[in-house]
């Protein structure tokens, strides 16, 4: 979502330019990688329940496929913009490269608000988007997945439309499908769990025991919910969770000094992660303004909602106590805030490393779907842990050796890998 003059694509390009300079990339590689390879903008006419016809706008941006088919989610968001999708597509390229899976980067979006759409209308948007884009995606070309406000059900509708068009089963088209319909066990948990695998490794480096730490989380959607679950299983305490309330279009922070209870909060949450504040008050939560999550005296901050949340204006409110920031969301920190975090020496786990668990598990799902042979959940999560941990260790070793900020180290590894693939193919 773009607010005010914030342009996430300019931010993604600025991050890229900084590392291109560090790596001394040649001009052609810079030109190729700082823009998407391809992008599509489509109109999706939908017959609404009230008999009217509404035209929705959809996007798909394929940033780079030198290392393998493009990969990335599709978002349903009322403030979606092409620049947000471009930035997110570019971040997907770096994300797949940093965990070293053989995929490129893409992202999709439709400007719509599922809160105000019936299930039938949402199904029509899914099918309409596929009809527009079917020729340009595919199991060996570009593989979509769930993202902000899209679910396994949306993925299945999209797959069904695609298979209807092509007249054959092609389950490798899309990931994040329901289990039993080509989905992988562990995919729902994967992004949130992946965040915590990296937090666990960061705490090891800082010689902190998880059970001695406290965290504050922004968001209560799929990523946040499973991050909280695993962190609590490791013995950590979450004292504050903040989320958006659709009804009054504001966000709130829900605090319990002794620790929030994930299941209790879930019982008063709608399917988009909006918490009913009156019910939360009844359950003994303090209900604070949305921004309060960032000011808590905790060891770990986990922004796990959307982009542009830790900014030049609020970065100064981060407590002296904070030692780790784990970016569960894509692009939550603006460049101004990032500078302050780096100067303060907070251990940052950058978004495209921290939240790479989702796409890593999507890769496992693709492998399983294409072979039509499915693994046990323990096997999926075990492999996920191994992938995330080795990616984390590679980045933090580079950061330590070269005295580099974690975000820069992650970029050096991924941009280096993608640029190499482009050179190896003879593109640049
Ligand atoms: N939407 C997720 C992300 O931003 C997952 C993408 C995927 O599984 O392809 O990483």
XYZ file of C-alpha atoms and ligand atoms in Angstrom:
438
model
C 0.000 0.000 0.000
C 1.359 3.397 -0.864
C 0.684 6.174 1.578
C 1.504 9.788 0.772
C 4.629 10.152 -1.301
C 5.998 6.748 -0.287
C 6.931 4.791 -3.393
C 8.050 1.246 -2.508
C 9.542 0.673 -5.950
C 11.858 3.670 -5.572
C 12.842 2.269 -2.189
C 13.551 -1.182 -3.694
C 15.587 0.438 -6.478
C 17.558 2.564 -4.020
C 18.409 -0.568 -2.016
C 19.472 -2.279 -5.244
C 21.577 0.683 -6.445
C 23.507 0.784 -3.167
C 24.494 -2.880 -3.455
C 25.144 -2.710 -7.213
C 27.723 -0.074 -6.349
C 29.248 -2.229 -3.600
C 29.433 -5.207 -5.979
C 30.711 -2.995 -8.794
C 28.085 -4.505 -11.124
C 28.470 -3.591 -14.761
C 26.042 -1.125 -16.319
C 24.012 -3.683 -18.312
C 23.390 -5.865 -15.243
C 22.275 -2.791 -13.310
C 19.870 -1.755 -16.047
C 18.444 -5.249 -16.322
C 17.972 -5.850 -12.603
C 16.646 -2.497 -11.459
C 13.521 -2.874 -13.656
C 11.108 -5.801 -14.130
C 11.613 -8.082 -17.136
C 7.871 -8.020 -17.912
C 4.691 -6.557 -16.489
C 0.993 -6.975 -17.198
C -1.887 -4.708 -16.304
C -5.374 -6.066 -16.898
C -9.040 -5.149 -16.578
C -11.297 -7.706 -14.896
C -15.037 -7.107 -15.442
C -17.159 -8.746 -12.741
C -20.925 -9.265 -12.555
C -21.619 -8.226 -8.975
C -24.286 -9.777 -6.756
C -26.491 -6.684 -7.108
C -26.620 -7.072 -10.891
C -24.143 -4.292 -11.703
C -20.870 -4.835 -13.554
C -17.702 -3.554 -11.939
C -14.294 -3.443 -13.593
C -11.354 -4.322 -11.327
C -7.709 -3.651 -12.169
C -5.167 -6.444 -11.822
C -1.404 -6.610 -12.169
C 1.342 -9.191 -12.554
C 4.958 -8.124 -12.560
C 7.726 -10.612 -13.440
C 10.935 -9.118 -12.197
C 13.511 -11.760 -13.097
C 13.622 -15.437 -14.094
C 17.324 -16.074 -14.641
C 17.447 -18.606 -11.781
C 14.144 -20.340 -12.574
C 10.416 -19.727 -13.120
C 9.072 -16.520 -11.591
C 7.494 -16.964 -8.181
C 5.455 -14.760 -5.904
C 2.109 -14.088 -4.330
C -0.992 -12.263 -5.466
C -2.487 -9.627 -3.168
C -6.021 -8.318 -2.914
C -5.767 -4.800 -1.539
C -7.874 -1.643 -1.979
C -4.755 0.562 -2.211
C -2.741 -1.715 -4.487
C -0.521 0.126 -6.968
C 1.712 -0.980 -9.817
C 4.719 0.450 -7.970
C 4.004 -1.643 -4.895
C 3.702 -4.750 -7.053
C 6.960 -3.886 -8.850
C 8.803 -3.523 -5.551
C 7.366 -6.745 -4.193
C 8.282 -8.604 -7.407
C 11.871 -7.403 -7.124
C 12.017 -8.440 -3.455
C 10.769 -11.911 -4.474
C 13.776 -12.284 -6.794
C 16.138 -11.522 -3.911
C 14.120 -13.690 -1.515
C 14.349 -16.814 -3.681
C 18.033 -16.161 -4.283
C 18.952 -15.647 -0.624
C 17.494 -19.050 0.351
C 19.022 -20.486 -2.825
C 15.904 -22.010 -4.377
C 15.771 -22.295 -8.186
C 13.111 -19.627 -8.752
C 12.868 -16.029 -9.885
C 10.663 -13.223 -8.634
C 7.153 -11.984 -9.454
C 4.156 -10.452 -7.716
C 0.517 -9.860 -8.545
C -2.224 -7.693 -7.221
C -5.845 -6.790 -7.743
C -7.228 -3.465 -6.511
C -10.144 -4.673 -4.407
C -11.203 -5.071 -0.807
C -12.324 -8.612 0.005
C -14.050 -7.304 3.153
C -16.684 -5.755 0.899
C -16.995 -8.637 -1.559
C -19.090 -11.773 -1.277
C -17.358 -15.123 -1.712
C -18.952 -15.458 -5.150
C -17.575 -12.063 -6.197
C -14.116 -13.002 -4.890
C -14.270 -16.265 -6.839
C -15.137 -14.310 -9.995
C -12.166 -11.980 -9.444
C -9.849 -14.989 -9.056
C -11.179 -16.599 -12.222
C -11.200 -13.273 -14.113
C -7.592 -12.546 -13.170
C -6.542 -16.006 -14.419
C -8.426 -15.586 -17.699
C -6.475 -12.388 -18.352
C -3.071 -13.699 -17.353
C -3.261 -17.455 -18.178
C -1.025 -17.215 -21.255
C 1.720 -15.484 -19.328
C 1.991 -17.700 -16.251
C 2.399 -21.479 -15.848
C 4.169 -24.183 -13.828
C 7.436 -23.565 -15.697
C 6.944 -19.853 -16.321
C 5.451 -18.031 -13.342
C 3.864 -19.610 -10.274
C 1.535 -17.475 -8.080
C 0.782 -18.028 -4.385
C -1.250 -16.464 -1.553
C -0.321 -13.089 -0.099
C -2.106 -10.226 1.671
C -5.832 -11.073 1.861
C -5.678 -14.104 -0.420
C -6.032 -17.683 0.821
C -5.795 -21.341 -0.174
C -9.394 -21.140 -1.405
C -8.503 -18.279 -3.763
C -5.579 -20.338 -5.074
C -7.839 -23.304 -5.786
C -10.319 -21.172 -7.739
C -7.430 -19.785 -9.773
C -6.040 -23.264 -10.425
C -9.463 -24.558 -11.411
C -9.924 -21.770 -13.955
C -6.469 -22.352 -15.383
C -7.028 -26.111 -15.694
C -10.394 -25.468 -17.343
C -8.719 -23.233 -19.938
C -5.984 -25.787 -20.696
C -8.167 -28.890 -20.356
C -5.705 -30.776 -18.178
C -4.537 -30.940 -14.574
C -1.623 -28.621 -13.893
C -1.311 -28.492 -10.121
C 2.196 -27.036 -10.341
C 0.657 -23.770 -11.601
C 0.087 -22.328 -8.173
C 1.162 -22.911 -4.582
C -0.528 -22.382 -1.242
C -3.316 -24.723 -2.374
C -5.476 -26.490 0.220
C -3.961 -29.657 1.655
C -5.512 -32.610 -0.196
C -5.850 -30.487 -3.354
C -2.159 -30.355 -4.176
C -1.165 -28.256 -1.190
C 1.758 -29.026 1.106
C 1.453 -29.727 4.777
C 3.178 -26.946 6.675
C 2.575 -24.256 4.013
C 0.141 -22.339 6.233
C 2.644 -22.218 9.091
C 5.732 -21.792 6.905
C 6.169 -18.004 6.738
C 5.543 -17.396 10.442
C 7.654 -20.373 11.507
C 10.429 -19.268 9.149
C 10.455 -15.847 10.832
C 11.022 -17.544 14.181
C 13.720 -19.916 12.884
C 15.685 -16.781 11.987
C 14.844 -15.103 15.323
C 16.118 -18.232 17.120
C 19.413 -18.011 15.218
C 19.741 -14.267 15.908
C 19.168 -14.865 19.636
C 21.886 -17.545 19.578
C 24.313 -15.019 18.099
C 23.379 -12.484 20.753
C 23.668 -15.185 23.441
C 20.084 -14.638 24.583
C 17.842 -17.478 25.687
C 14.392 -17.269 23.974
C 12.592 -17.925 27.254
C 14.181 -14.787 28.705
C 12.895 -12.575 25.863
C 9.737 -10.590 25.151
C 8.356 -9.511 21.797
C 5.872 -7.078 20.297
C 4.196 -7.941 16.999
C 2.516 -5.802 14.368
C -0.201 -7.711 12.519
C -2.321 -10.712 13.350
C -2.723 -12.354 9.952
C -1.235 -15.627 8.797
C 2.430 -14.638 9.264
C 1.998 -13.097 12.721
C -0.240 -15.854 14.068
C 2.225 -18.647 13.321
C 5.262 -16.584 14.304
C 3.622 -16.008 17.699
C 2.780 -19.702 18.014
C 6.334 -20.935 17.454
C 7.946 -18.146 19.477
C 5.712 -19.015 22.424
C 6.560 -22.711 22.009
C 10.224 -21.684 22.306
C 9.371 -20.061 25.634
C 9.190 -16.421 24.497
C 6.527 -13.984 25.717
C 4.542 -11.770 23.329
C 3.306 -8.756 25.272
C 1.659 -6.767 22.485
C -0.078 -7.461 19.177
C -1.317 -4.713 16.917
C -3.796 -5.040 14.085
C -6.112 -3.229 11.745
C -9.796 -3.019 12.530
C -11.863 -2.965 9.372
C -14.973 -1.646 11.078
C -13.593 1.724 12.167
C -10.660 1.758 9.722
C -8.063 2.179 12.467
C -5.433 -0.016 14.014
C -5.136 -0.904 17.697
C -2.520 -2.532 19.895
C -3.623 -5.218 22.329
C -1.393 -5.574 25.353
C -1.080 -8.002 28.244
C 2.031 -7.524 30.375
C 2.054 -11.202 31.368
C 1.818 -12.295 27.741
C -0.955 -12.398 25.166
C -2.695 -15.694 24.581
C -2.695 -16.410 20.852
C -5.653 -18.790 20.927
C -7.675 -16.448 23.104
C -7.045 -13.562 20.671
C -7.878 -15.831 17.753
C -11.276 -16.509 19.273
C -12.113 -12.784 18.874
C -10.504 -12.322 15.440
C -12.113 -12.232 12.006
C -10.571 -14.101 9.069
C -8.554 -11.029 8.004
C -6.888 -10.649 11.387
C -9.146 -7.873 12.727
C -9.591 -8.190 16.513
C -12.909 -7.223 18.135
C -11.722 -4.625 20.688
C -14.732 -4.836 22.974
C -14.307 -8.566 23.333
C -10.555 -8.084 23.859
C -11.275 -5.593 26.653
C -13.555 -8.186 28.266
C -10.671 -10.656 28.094
C -8.475 -8.256 30.095
C -6.403 -6.732 27.278
C -5.293 -3.120 27.344
C -6.446 -1.569 24.074
C -3.900 1.033 22.923
C -3.444 3.097 19.763
C -2.178 1.158 16.734
C 1.339 2.610 16.895
C 1.878 1.491 20.504
C 3.319 -1.867 19.378
C 6.540 -0.118 18.335
C 7.138 1.608 21.704
C 7.073 -1.475 23.903
C 9.971 -2.344 26.236
C 10.705 -5.636 24.534
C 13.729 -7.463 23.159
C 12.218 -8.255 19.775
C 10.002 -6.303 17.382
C 8.231 -8.258 14.658
C 6.545 -6.077 12.027
C 4.389 -8.691 10.273
C 1.702 -6.659 8.522
C 2.465 -4.581 5.429
C 5.079 -2.225 3.997
C 5.993 1.310 5.175
C 5.373 0.825 8.905
C 8.682 1.721 10.605
C 9.334 5.209 9.298
C 11.471 8.299 9.944
C 8.671 9.574 12.168
C 8.244 6.614 14.513
C 11.687 4.952 14.512
C 12.675 7.179 17.446
C 9.952 5.526 19.544
C 11.695 2.153 19.467
C 12.729 1.280 23.013
C 16.393 1.176 24.094
C 15.760 -2.445 25.084
C 15.077 -3.682 21.550
C 17.856 -5.959 20.325
C 16.284 -7.682 17.320
C 13.916 -6.538 14.575
C 12.537 -9.430 12.533
C 10.792 -8.225 9.382
C 7.941 -10.668 8.854
C 6.282 -8.270 6.390
C 7.675 -7.233 3.022
C 9.234 -3.748 3.068
C 8.065 -2.654 6.555
C 11.026 -0.293 7.100
C 11.610 2.897 5.116
C 15.189 3.893 4.184
C 15.205 6.748 6.776
C 14.214 4.373 9.569
C 16.638 1.753 8.299
C 19.538 4.155 8.710
C 18.618 4.800 12.337
C 18.264 1.071 13.061
C 21.675 0.401 11.532
C 23.289 3.230 13.541
C 21.731 1.979 16.745
C 23.258 -1.445 16.118
C 19.961 -3.321 16.422
C 20.219 -6.831 14.952
C 17.982 -6.587 11.882
C 16.711 -9.680 10.103
C 15.797 -8.221 6.695
C 12.399 -9.001 5.173
C 13.472 -11.054 2.190
C 15.479 -13.361 4.457
C 13.182 -13.284 7.487
C 9.935 -14.097 5.670
C 11.385 -16.414 3.016
C 9.816 -19.434 4.745
C 6.615 -19.037 2.733
C 8.205 -19.189 -0.664
C 10.635 -21.898 0.444
C 7.686 -24.071 1.402
C 5.997 -23.074 -1.870
C 9.033 -24.480 -3.626
C 8.597 -27.736 -1.670
C 4.922 -27.691 -2.667
C 5.850 -27.272 -6.341
C 8.221 -30.215 -6.113
C 5.532 -32.339 -4.437
C 2.804 -31.177 -6.863
C 4.889 -31.844 -9.940
C 5.788 -35.344 -8.688
C 2.298 -35.919 -7.253
C 3.972 -37.338 -4.142
C 3.443 -35.614 -0.817
C 5.660 -35.454 2.261
C 4.860 -35.673 5.965
C 4.590 -32.383 7.852
C 7.726 -33.057 9.925
C 9.705 -33.588 6.752
C 8.458 -30.296 5.267
C 9.181 -28.291 8.419
C 12.541 -29.999 8.955
C 13.664 -29.093 5.437
C 12.309 -25.578 5.919
C 14.306 -25.117 9.103
C 17.472 -26.356 7.382
C 17.019 -23.961 4.431
C 16.191 -20.940 6.584
C 18.980 -21.609 9.054
C 21.655 -22.030 6.432
C 20.533 -18.869 4.626
C 20.589 -16.958 7.920
C 24.050 -18.254 8.834
C 25.476 -17.320 5.417
C 24.127 -13.775 5.707
C 25.172 -13.208 9.292
C 28.663 -14.617 8.661
C 29.127 -12.208 5.783
C 27.768 -9.353 7.891
C 30.173 -10.179 10.708
C 33.242 -10.717 8.520
C 32.742 -7.616 6.410
C 31.262 -5.513 9.244
C 28.192 -5.043 7.103
C 24.583 -4.300 8.026
C 22.470 -7.476 7.826
C 20.250 -6.041 5.080
C 23.275 -5.200 2.953
C 24.825 -8.634 3.520
C 21.601 -10.364 2.429
C 21.490 -8.168 -0.672
C 25.126 -8.851 -1.533
C 24.454 -12.598 -1.522
C 21.209 -12.484 -3.488
C 22.056 -9.808 -6.022
C 25.398 -11.535 -6.555
C 23.639 -14.853 -7.292
C 21.065 -13.351 -9.661
C 23.637 -11.246 -11.520
C 25.802 -14.354 -11.917
C 22.832 -16.296 -13.372
C 22.213 -13.465 -15.864
C 25.878 -13.511 -16.888
C 25.956 -17.327 -17.130
C 22.964 -17.229 -19.478
C 24.731 -14.669 -21.593
C 22.115 -11.966 -20.950
C 24.615 -9.360 -19.839
N 3.540 -14.209 -0.732
C 4.651 -14.839 -0.077
C 5.863 -13.935 -0.057
O 5.773 -12.726 -0.130
C 4.926 -16.208 -0.658
C 5.205 -16.232 -2.110
C 5.210 -17.623 -2.692
O 5.007 -18.574 -1.973
O 5.417 -17.721 -3.897
O 6.956 -14.392 0.105
